[in-house]
């Protein structure tokens, strides 16, 4: 049997009466960049804390390199954590912060000096040894936190929303740096975030969580192109999610029109959720469209316009480089590969209509909330 | 003690601070100036260092246990005795107060409030009443000895011993040790403990490498607030030590009552200087060995 680095077997975690994680089955492989993605309170941080050892599962088994982790305290695990707000020791300078773990392991002074120098170079902060951590900017503190963790050569590096406190520009730079660092070090990264863009751009594998349950596991492009339910479709990227009926293989009907699609394996007449990504919609003159509607809102986004179109009472979001005006009546056309069919789930009907567009944005872009 | 950073720029006077500056001037600076003035003048208010030298040179006969008399430097002996009892009390307060402060700081919010109140309640009672209470507890026929007799361990002579004085000091000044340490511990970021464990610390390692160094400012102000009043106390030694352990506070009081204001001021002045030097040294050493010289 192939051995995974970390394996969750039917793991559940309950705090008092609330279930934070329920029946998690998940494995993490060597050298993988795995992201736990979900909204606040979905259980992603709890999952990370289970691996670090700050929490223990209420139920199920957690294996690390084939060994049960339950009896191993945090300080004996071969994992290190980069904390959300860095948790650097304020009474120690940069050097002593990074050397903290090695000093406990009683490494020689010479080795500690060499290793600290090496990781400082790796995080581009050479010469910062004697600085106090308070004198560093957020981005620099972030790098020290990473250096402090990786200097111990962990088998797995756990990162708990490490970029959430940084501003957008710095966040983008750090994303690229982290990804490069992961390749360079050859260490498994388990990364927690609520930022779907971050997850898509960095990960090998994304685990989408909501309400303590795994919604979908897959590569970024699979998660984006083939979301399994309305929650995933909505949480990752923008989606129009429409009620539809599967007529037969490769043929679906929604919004009063029958479309060719690439999906099969549904029962004839089965109600389904249809996902159409805003960038996959073609705008055509009114008469030539498969569907027609009135433009109710146009927002200039730089690269494209984001428009909201009312089609038979359902508000679609469309991203287009064409220019249209509010009040204009347009037609839309969908290619078969623009249409993705999902089975009905508990999340059906909860997402994907853009009548309440702005509220949703607020919720997703709120980095300040802790779990 | 925490350093308070000035909020406004240099050279700018903050009007709202005026009443407090005025207050400190009248009630702190002026009295201190008077103490120094009295310490260095004689009865006719002429400059003299005689009071100061008297503290270091005055001698008297001390009766040893075997009955022989020994010539000693009166005030130096008294001072060392005060310092010894105060230091013992401070160490006991620290050893008991530190774990207690930690336990309170880790308790649930409601429990914390309750425990802090419990520690503060004795402070609401008058200092004299508390000391009298200990007299009745520690007396040869007091509550403690009655209980010890019942279990067959007593009676033990406690009142009038150094132990009784130390018990009194510890009881009176204990809250001043617990509260500053607690207030600093309650503010500590729990994530730092997790970070330490994550980096390989066991429970003791977290205490040694993170909790203790971070709590040091609280420990220092606790030591300040227990050591200084203990060194200069006079009432406790009179009541619980049966007046047998003449402390530096008793000496000051005695000289004051005998109307030797100038010598009383000199003793107070010397005590203050020595304590300031001690506290400065303690702070320096703590910074050097715990914070790596910063």
XYZ file of C-alpha atoms in Angstrom:
665
model
C 0.000 0.000 0.000
C 1.244 3.447 -0.841
C 1.988 5.430 2.287
C 0.773 8.988 2.460
C 2.586 11.603 4.505
C -0.494 12.622 6.446
C -3.772 10.772 6.504
C -7.072 11.716 8.132
C -9.355 8.734 8.689
C -12.948 9.639 9.602
C -11.709 12.472 11.803
C -14.251 14.555 13.701
C -13.713 17.374 16.144
C -16.363 18.720 18.482
C -16.005 21.773 20.715
C -18.519 21.614 23.562
C -21.589 21.035 21.457
C -20.584 22.469 18.099
C -19.082 20.207 15.535
C -16.075 21.929 13.965
C -15.098 19.048 11.700
C -17.174 16.066 10.752
C -15.927 12.853 9.239
C -12.851 14.185 7.466
C -11.074 11.800 5.131
C -8.036 13.329 3.531
C -4.479 12.510 2.663
C -1.489 14.706 1.981
C 1.452 13.548 -0.079
C 5.146 14.313 0.071
C 6.126 17.646 -1.525
C 2.559 18.683 -2.057
C 1.291 22.237 -1.774
C -2.120 21.597 -0.295
C -4.536 24.403 0.481
C -7.440 24.250 2.894
C -9.913 26.759 1.549
C -13.176 27.905 3.011
C -15.033 30.781 4.643
C -14.557 31.799 8.275
C -15.631 29.110 10.672
C -15.479 26.276 8.134
C -13.033 24.303 10.243
C -9.888 24.837 8.177
C -7.850 26.231 11.045
C -9.030 23.452 13.320
C -7.809 20.936 10.768
C -4.395 22.596 10.816
C -4.321 22.647 14.614
C -5.037 18.936 14.659
C -1.902 18.338 12.603
C 0.163 20.716 14.767
C -1.145 19.001 17.899
C -2.840 21.967 19.546
C -6.135 20.092 19.320
C -6.824 16.391 19.272
C -9.547 14.664 17.275
C -12.768 13.767 19.084
C -13.161 10.825 16.758
C -11.206 9.052 14.043
C -7.533 8.658 13.404
C -4.782 10.969 12.239
C -1.678 9.337 10.765
C 1.663 10.995 10.140
C 4.156 8.987 8.077
C 2.047 5.946 8.877
C 2.122 6.534 12.638
C -0.830 7.458 14.815
C -0.341 11.027 16.026
C -2.694 10.977 19.000
C -0.047 10.242 21.637
C 2.584 12.629 20.251
C 2.637 16.108 21.832
C 3.111 19.196 19.613
C 6.773 19.693 20.506
C 7.679 16.242 19.248
C 5.947 16.477 15.875
C 7.950 16.985 12.725
C 5.818 19.904 11.679
C 6.250 23.627 12.162
C 3.662 26.347 11.941
C 3.634 29.840 10.515
C 0.995 31.594 12.591
C -1.592 33.996 11.300
C -0.275 37.016 13.173
C 3.267 35.632 13.099
C 3.556 35.093 16.891
C 7.182 36.208 16.912
C 8.717 36.397 20.379
C 8.842 40.098 21.272
C 11.607 39.613 23.847
C 14.012 38.106 21.317
C 15.709 39.666 18.325
C 15.475 38.268 14.801
C 18.427 35.919 15.263
C 17.152 34.478 18.543
C 13.656 34.081 17.155
C 14.963 31.979 14.291
C 17.437 30.110 16.493
C 14.710 29.301 19.052
C 13.943 25.796 17.808
C 17.569 24.823 17.189
C 18.627 25.993 20.654
C 16.075 23.653 22.173
C 17.470 20.842 20.074
C 20.891 21.755 21.498
C 22.506 22.295 18.118
C 26.047 23.659 18.156
C 26.497 27.417 18.070
C 28.337 27.153 14.781
C 25.550 25.180 13.145
C 22.900 27.552 14.466
C 24.798 30.534 13.109
C 25.161 28.901 9.711
C 21.525 27.843 9.480
C 20.138 31.193 10.596
C 22.285 32.913 7.985
C 21.083 30.492 5.335
C 17.361 30.968 5.996
C 17.721 34.729 6.345
C 19.185 34.721 2.880
C 16.366 32.497 1.675
C 13.743 34.968 2.910
C 15.742 37.927 1.575
C 16.482 39.444 4.962
C 20.227 39.017 5.123
C 21.799 41.236 7.764
C 18.669 41.574 9.883
C 19.982 39.256 12.642
C 20.291 41.823 15.408
C 17.148 43.786 14.672
C 14.312 43.658 17.164
C 11.160 42.137 15.746
C 9.122 45.231 16.612
C 11.193 47.301 14.213
C 10.190 45.163 11.215
C 7.340 45.793 8.796
C 4.483 43.318 8.471
C 6.013 41.696 5.407
C 9.387 41.348 7.083
C 7.855 39.859 10.227
C 6.045 37.420 7.983
C 9.328 36.314 6.436
C 10.952 35.912 9.846
C 8.019 33.753 10.925
C 8.579 31.577 7.865
C 12.335 31.481 8.471
C 11.793 30.513 12.110
C 9.671 27.573 11.013
C 11.660 26.241 8.053
C 15.038 26.474 9.777
C 13.998 23.410 11.781
C 13.636 21.434 8.547
C 10.092 20.279 9.238
C 8.623 17.486 7.153
C 5.494 19.581 6.837
C 5.105 23.338 7.072
C 1.698 24.492 8.277
C 0.685 28.006 7.279
C -2.367 29.540 8.924
C -3.556 32.441 6.730
C 0.003 33.764 6.713
C -0.704 36.562 4.254
C -4.043 37.749 5.605
C -2.546 40.739 7.423
C -0.552 42.032 4.450
C -1.723 44.526 1.865
C -2.691 43.358 -1.593
C 0.525 44.161 -3.456
C 2.752 42.538 -0.847
C 0.401 39.581 -0.674
C 0.788 38.934 -4.398
C 4.590 39.087 -4.146
C 4.643 36.794 -1.140
C 2.390 34.275 -2.908
C 4.944 33.861 -5.647
C 7.802 33.750 -3.163
C 6.102 31.128 -1.026
C 5.443 28.945 -4.030
C 9.079 29.222 -5.129
C 10.265 28.526 -1.616
C 8.156 25.409 -1.453
C 9.688 24.097 -4.675
C 13.179 24.997 -3.563
C 12.860 23.416 -0.124
C 10.988 20.346 -1.252
C 8.813 20.537 1.853
C 5.116 19.757 2.058
C 3.096 22.913 2.643
C -0.365 22.840 4.146
C -1.811 26.254 3.644
C -4.966 27.670 5.161
C -6.732 30.557 3.469
C -10.148 32.009 2.795
C -8.830 33.730 -0.340
C -9.808 31.662 -3.362
C -7.456 33.486 -5.736
C -4.537 32.716 -3.444
C -5.584 29.089 -3.350
C -5.921 28.807 -7.119
C -2.590 30.421 -7.894
C -0.415 28.563 -5.386
C -1.765 25.089 -4.749
C -1.189 21.645 -6.172
C -4.323 20.470 -4.416
C -7.200 22.439 -2.961
C -9.513 21.122 -0.268
C -12.698 23.164 -0.124
C -14.314 23.120 3.291
C -17.617 24.422 4.549
C -19.405 23.853 7.847
C -16.793 21.315 8.907
C -17.238 19.117 5.873
C -15.023 18.620 2.851
C -16.912 19.885 -0.193
C -14.383 18.978 -2.842
C -10.756 17.935 -3.208
C -8.907 18.512 -6.461
C -6.367 20.368 -8.522
C -7.109 24.113 -8.893
C -8.301 23.818 -12.504
C -10.561 20.866 -11.691
C -12.084 22.712 -8.767
C -12.659 25.750 -10.957
C -13.914 23.964 -14.046
C -15.752 21.091 -12.470
C -17.160 22.293 -9.138
C -19.066 19.534 -7.440
C -21.825 21.623 -5.891
C -23.256 25.121 -5.744
C -21.154 26.054 -2.729
C -17.864 25.264 -4.469
C -18.978 26.885 -7.715
C -19.883 30.030 -5.882
C -16.946 30.162 -3.493
C -14.291 29.609 -6.156
C -14.554 32.389 -8.676
C -17.794 33.895 -9.916
C -20.627 31.670 -11.079
C -24.099 31.903 -12.456
C -25.921 28.914 -11.008
C -29.249 28.244 -12.684
C -31.909 25.611 -12.022
C -32.075 23.228 -14.957
C -33.241 19.831 -16.101
C -31.102 17.195 -17.802
C -33.068 16.058 -20.848
C -30.671 13.350 -21.965
C -26.889 12.907 -22.186
C -25.243 16.093 -23.521
C -28.523 17.987 -23.516
C -29.776 20.275 -20.747
C -32.630 22.694 -20.495
C -32.644 25.890 -18.448
C -34.029 29.413 -18.661
C -36.559 28.133 -21.187
C -34.015 26.996 -23.742
C -32.286 23.683 -24.573
C -28.484 23.707 -24.660
C -25.818 21.334 -25.881
C -23.376 20.449 -23.125
C -20.531 18.018 -22.417
C -22.016 16.296 -19.381
C -23.590 12.880 -19.176
C -24.566 10.224 -16.701
C -27.658 11.919 -15.273
C -31.123 10.417 -15.262
C -33.445 11.696 -17.947
C -35.442 14.598 -16.569
C -33.220 14.916 -13.482
C -33.253 18.398 -11.919
C -29.713 19.780 -11.833
C -27.713 22.924 -11.040
C -26.179 24.507 -14.132
C -22.982 26.532 -13.716
C -21.937 29.138 -16.243
C -18.794 31.167 -15.516
C -19.218 34.891 -16.288
C -16.231 34.891 -18.664
C -17.685 32.065 -20.773
C -20.755 33.985 -21.860
C -20.722 35.498 -25.358
C -22.684 38.652 -25.938
C -24.514 38.744 -29.284
C -27.125 41.056 -30.841
C -30.581 40.578 -29.374
C -32.044 38.520 -32.217
C -29.181 36.046 -32.469
C -29.042 35.108 -28.786
C -30.062 31.822 -27.221
C -31.326 33.921 -24.306
C -32.197 37.613 -24.085
C -32.194 40.102 -21.249
C -31.852 43.682 -20.061
C -28.549 45.043 -18.782
C -29.168 46.361 -15.251
C -25.655 47.237 -14.147
C -22.248 47.813 -15.740
C -19.054 48.010 -13.713
C -15.733 48.863 -15.304
C -13.081 46.542 -13.834
C -10.051 47.524 -15.904
C -9.437 44.348 -17.880
C -13.117 43.823 -18.567
C -16.587 45.100 -17.837
C -18.676 43.260 -15.337
C -22.300 43.446 -16.316
C -25.451 42.171 -14.670
C -28.174 41.035 -17.058
C -31.718 40.225 -16.037
C -32.804 37.145 -17.980
C -36.329 36.068 -17.106
C -35.969 37.405 -13.565
C -32.598 35.714 -12.898
C -29.610 38.039 -12.688
C -26.615 36.783 -14.643
C -23.125 38.105 -14.247
C -21.170 38.417 -17.469
C -17.575 39.515 -17.887
C -16.964 40.975 -21.299
C -14.606 43.291 -23.098
C -17.523 44.542 -25.245
C -19.009 47.777 -24.121
C -22.701 47.742 -23.324
C -24.932 50.242 -21.618
C -27.386 49.955 -18.776
C -30.897 49.437 -20.119
C -29.679 47.881 -23.360
C -31.285 44.629 -24.435
C -28.732 41.984 -25.396
C -28.640 38.380 -26.425
C -26.269 35.780 -25.034
C -24.825 32.655 -26.552
C -23.255 29.695 -24.714
C -20.840 27.131 -26.167
C -21.266 23.545 -24.940
C -18.003 23.717 -22.944
C -19.205 26.864 -21.144
C -21.879 24.813 -19.427
C -21.133 22.667 -16.384
C -23.844 20.464 -14.885
C -23.893 19.578 -11.162
C -26.097 17.280 -9.153
C -28.516 18.995 -6.764
C -27.071 19.425 -3.262
C -27.943 20.976 0.080
C -26.536 24.228 -1.303
C -28.816 24.349 -4.375
C -30.668 27.631 -4.678
C -28.472 29.332 -2.065
C -25.888 30.800 -4.404
C -25.283 31.997 -7.925
C -27.921 34.669 -8.398
C -26.417 38.143 -8.658
C -29.348 40.106 -7.300
C -27.560 40.298 -3.950
C -24.154 40.759 -5.492
C -22.557 43.390 -3.244
C -23.274 41.673 0.075
C -21.554 38.589 -1.080
C -18.378 40.439 -2.015
C -18.190 41.977 1.436
C -18.348 38.614 3.070
C -15.650 37.046 0.964
C -13.158 39.840 1.227
C -13.172 40.122 5.003
C -9.740 39.017 6.205
C -10.088 40.335 9.727
C -12.258 37.605 11.125
C -10.568 34.915 13.150
C -11.926 31.512 13.682
C 7.363 48.886 35.746
C 6.139 49.662 32.293
C 7.813 52.441 30.485
C 5.354 55.095 29.473
C 6.186 56.644 26.154
C 5.510 60.346 25.928
C 2.729 60.860 23.444
C 3.463 64.367 22.375
C 6.651 65.546 20.781
C 9.660 66.864 22.642
C 9.387 70.331 24.089
C 5.622 70.431 23.778
C 3.772 70.773 27.034
C 0.530 68.953 27.308
C -1.961 71.142 29.150
C -3.970 68.203 30.449
C -0.864 66.991 32.301
C -0.530 70.237 34.239
C -2.622 69.259 37.293
C -0.638 66.036 37.629
C 2.692 67.779 37.241
C 1.610 70.236 39.880
C 0.471 67.402 42.141
C 3.789 65.540 41.809
C 5.695 68.729 42.457
C 3.857 69.490 45.696
C 3.542 65.966 47.052
C 6.582 64.148 45.647
C 9.378 66.493 44.702
C 9.034 69.043 47.491
C 8.926 66.458 50.333
C 11.962 64.679 48.869
C 13.848 67.943 48.723
C 12.932 68.530 52.370
C 14.124 65.062 53.369
C 17.470 65.707 51.676
C 17.646 69.205 53.184
C 17.018 67.915 56.722
C 19.441 65.027 56.208
C 22.307 67.375 55.422
C 21.670 70.065 58.046
C 21.976 70.289 61.808
C 19.456 71.684 64.296
C 20.386 75.207 63.250
C 19.945 74.334 59.573
C 23.636 74.621 58.798
C 25.118 72.217 56.328
C 26.615 69.097 57.883
C 27.335 65.499 56.922
C 27.325 64.456 60.536
C 23.897 62.792 60.351
C 25.039 60.667 57.445
C 28.306 59.622 59.082
C 26.439 58.855 62.284
C 24.404 56.248 60.462
C 27.554 54.442 59.394
C 29.636 54.907 62.530
C 27.317 54.835 65.552
C 27.973 51.790 67.690
C 26.275 50.109 70.578
C 26.614 46.947 72.607
C 24.731 43.940 71.360
C 24.005 41.095 73.736
C 24.982 37.783 72.196
C 23.120 34.556 72.913
C 25.775 33.476 75.386
C 25.370 36.692 77.334
C 28.563 38.429 76.212
C 28.349 41.930 74.874
C 29.621 42.826 71.449
C 30.227 46.241 70.001
C 28.392 46.644 66.665
C 27.522 49.375 64.166
C 24.002 49.987 65.368
C 22.332 51.226 62.219
C 24.149 48.983 59.812
C 23.023 45.963 61.832
C 19.461 47.266 61.914
C 19.564 47.975 58.230
C 20.904 44.533 57.327
C 18.246 42.916 59.517
C 15.519 44.933 57.769
C 16.916 44.048 54.398
C 17.144 40.352 55.297
C 13.545 40.090 56.559
C 12.270 42.155 53.625
C 14.194 40.032 51.141
C 12.883 36.794 52.662
C 9.326 38.161 52.538
C 9.770 39.282 48.942
C 11.107 35.895 47.872
C 8.214 34.102 49.606
C 5.718 36.501 47.988
C 7.308 35.869 44.600
C 7.387 32.096 44.967
C 3.741 32.003 46.039
C 2.518 34.884 43.928
C 4.008 33.915 40.578
C 2.216 30.570 40.190
C -0.957 32.117 41.556
C -0.786 34.971 39.046
C -0.282 32.422 36.280
C -3.231 30.328 37.409
C -5.498 33.383 37.620
C -4.401 34.652 34.212
C -5.234 31.288 32.609
C -8.631 30.957 34.293
C -11.940 31.804 32.662
C -12.827 35.489 32.596
C -15.401 35.186 35.390
C -13.126 33.145 37.617
C -10.358 35.670 37.022
C -12.526 38.506 38.272
C -13.505 36.556 41.351
C -9.947 35.535 42.241
C -8.602 39.067 41.774
C -11.339 40.383 44.055
C -10.501 37.758 46.664
C -6.882 38.873 46.615
C -7.845 42.505 46.937
C -10.402 42.161 49.744
C -7.794 42.120 52.566
C -6.436 45.387 51.159
C -9.778 47.026 51.891
C -9.222 46.406 55.596
C -7.037 48.621 57.650
C -3.409 47.652 57.858
C -3.397 47.903 61.695
C -6.436 45.663 62.015
C -4.811 43.045 59.806
C -1.659 43.100 61.900
C -3.650 42.841 65.126
C -5.511 39.904 63.624
C -2.222 38.137 63.067
C -1.259 38.825 66.686
C -4.260 36.898 67.898
C -3.613 34.108 65.428
C 0.083 33.709 66.250
C -0.024 34.212 70.035
C 1.160 31.398 72.294
C -2.484 30.764 73.140
C -3.718 31.884 69.740
C -5.753 30.104 67.093
C -2.766 28.570 65.323
C -1.242 27.146 68.463
C -4.626 25.791 69.647
C -4.930 23.950 66.349
C -1.366 22.700 66.483
C -1.948 21.450 70.036
C -5.010 19.521 68.917
C -2.978 17.608 66.345
C -0.155 17.246 68.821
C 2.374 19.472 67.124
C 2.293 22.445 69.424
C 2.391 24.784 71.045
C 5.135 26.453 69.065
C 6.555 29.833 69.877
C 5.837 32.043 66.865
C 4.954 35.489 68.085
C 8.059 37.515 68.763
C 10.168 35.561 66.272
C 11.497 36.702 62.940
C 9.117 34.199 61.353
C 6.141 36.095 62.747
C 7.445 39.345 61.256
C 7.951 37.653 57.904
C 4.440 36.163 58.039
C 3.041 39.628 58.692
C 4.982 41.179 55.832
C 4.047 38.433 53.393
C 0.395 38.702 54.299
C 0.298 42.479 54.038
C 2.237 42.855 50.811
C 1.269 39.687 48.918
C -1.372 41.401 46.718
C 1.246 43.876 45.534
C 3.255 40.973 44.149
C 0.367 39.091 42.544
C -1.426 41.969 40.847
C 1.361 43.381 38.637
C 2.445 39.897 37.564
C -1.147 38.919 36.879
C -1.861 42.024 34.837
C 1.111 41.334 32.577
C 0.323 37.637 32.255
C -3.305 38.285 31.388
C -2.184 40.359 28.424
C 0.198 37.752 27.010
C -0.575 36.373 23.578
C -1.475 32.688 23.875
C -0.225 32.202 20.328
C 3.313 32.747 21.610
C 2.978 29.703 23.862
C 1.712 27.681 20.930
C 4.582 28.941 18.803
C 7.060 27.836 21.463
C 5.506 24.390 21.695
C 5.479 24.184 17.933
C 9.215 24.913 17.909
C 9.952 22.095 20.343
C 9.369 23.436 23.863
C 7.794 21.187 26.456
C 5.696 22.762 29.215
C 8.702 23.792 31.274
C 10.486 25.160 28.216
C 7.532 27.424 27.445
C 7.679 28.746 31.016
C 11.429 29.260 30.948
C 11.860 30.646 27.461
C 8.658 32.583 26.885
C 6.403 33.131 29.883
C 9.083 34.062 32.397
C 11.033 36.522 30.254
C 7.817 38.184 29.106
C 6.496 38.447 32.660
C 9.709 39.965 33.959
C 8.494 43.587 33.962
C 5.615 42.442 36.198
C 8.007 40.536 38.457
C 10.241 43.575 38.778
C 7.403 45.872 39.700
C 6.106 43.226 42.136
C 9.513 43.062 43.791
C 9.604 46.854 43.935
C 6.213 47.054 45.528
C 6.892 44.375 48.144
C 10.547 44.950 48.959
C 10.363 48.686 49.524
C 7.467 48.809 51.987
C 8.818 45.678 53.734
C 12.237 47.229 54.252
C 10.815 50.369 55.752
C 7.969 48.852 57.769
C 7.952 49.449 61.511
C 4.527 48.524 62.765
C 4.644 44.846 61.879
C 7.929 44.294 63.667
C 6.640 46.032 66.779
C 3.427 44.053 66.990
C 4.413 40.637 65.686
C 8.075 40.748 66.683
C 7.197 41.961 70.185
C 9.576 44.845 69.537
C 12.543 42.499 69.653
C 13.522 43.060 66.064
C 14.277 46.681 65.727
C 14.006 47.488 62.018
C 15.142 50.502 60.076
C 11.555 51.766 59.981
C 11.429 51.536 63.771
C 14.679 53.469 63.910
C 13.267 56.268 61.778
C 10.079 56.339 63.791
C 12.052 56.354 67.068
C 14.268 59.245 65.976
C 11.257 61.148 64.720
C 9.377 60.715 67.990
C 12.509 61.717 69.896
C 12.424 64.870 67.772
C 15.737 64.091 66.053
C 14.230 65.153 62.735
C 17.572 65.636 61.031
C 18.903 62.190 61.855
C 15.535 60.586 61.004
C 15.718 62.319 57.623
C 19.294 61.114 57.156
C 18.320 57.471 57.758
C 15.371 57.830 55.377
C 17.614 59.441 52.782
C 20.255 56.701 52.991
C 17.581 54.008 52.831
C 16.143 55.622 49.727
C 19.499 55.867 47.981
C 20.383 52.239 48.768
C 16.990 51.020 47.535
C 17.263 53.048 44.356
C 20.676 51.557 43.660
C 19.349 48.037 44.411
C 16.368 48.425 42.094
C 18.517 49.926 39.353
C 20.945 47.029 39.629
C 18.130 44.487 39.570
C 16.652 46.045 36.472
C 20.029 46.168 34.769
C 20.792 42.530 35.572
C 17.364 41.384 34.424
C 17.771 43.226 31.145
C 21.264 41.855 30.670
C 20.549 38.212 31.384
C 17.021 37.781 30.205
C 16.631 40.170 27.341
C 20.143 39.709 26.034
C 21.389 43.178 26.885
C 18.578 45.217 25.355
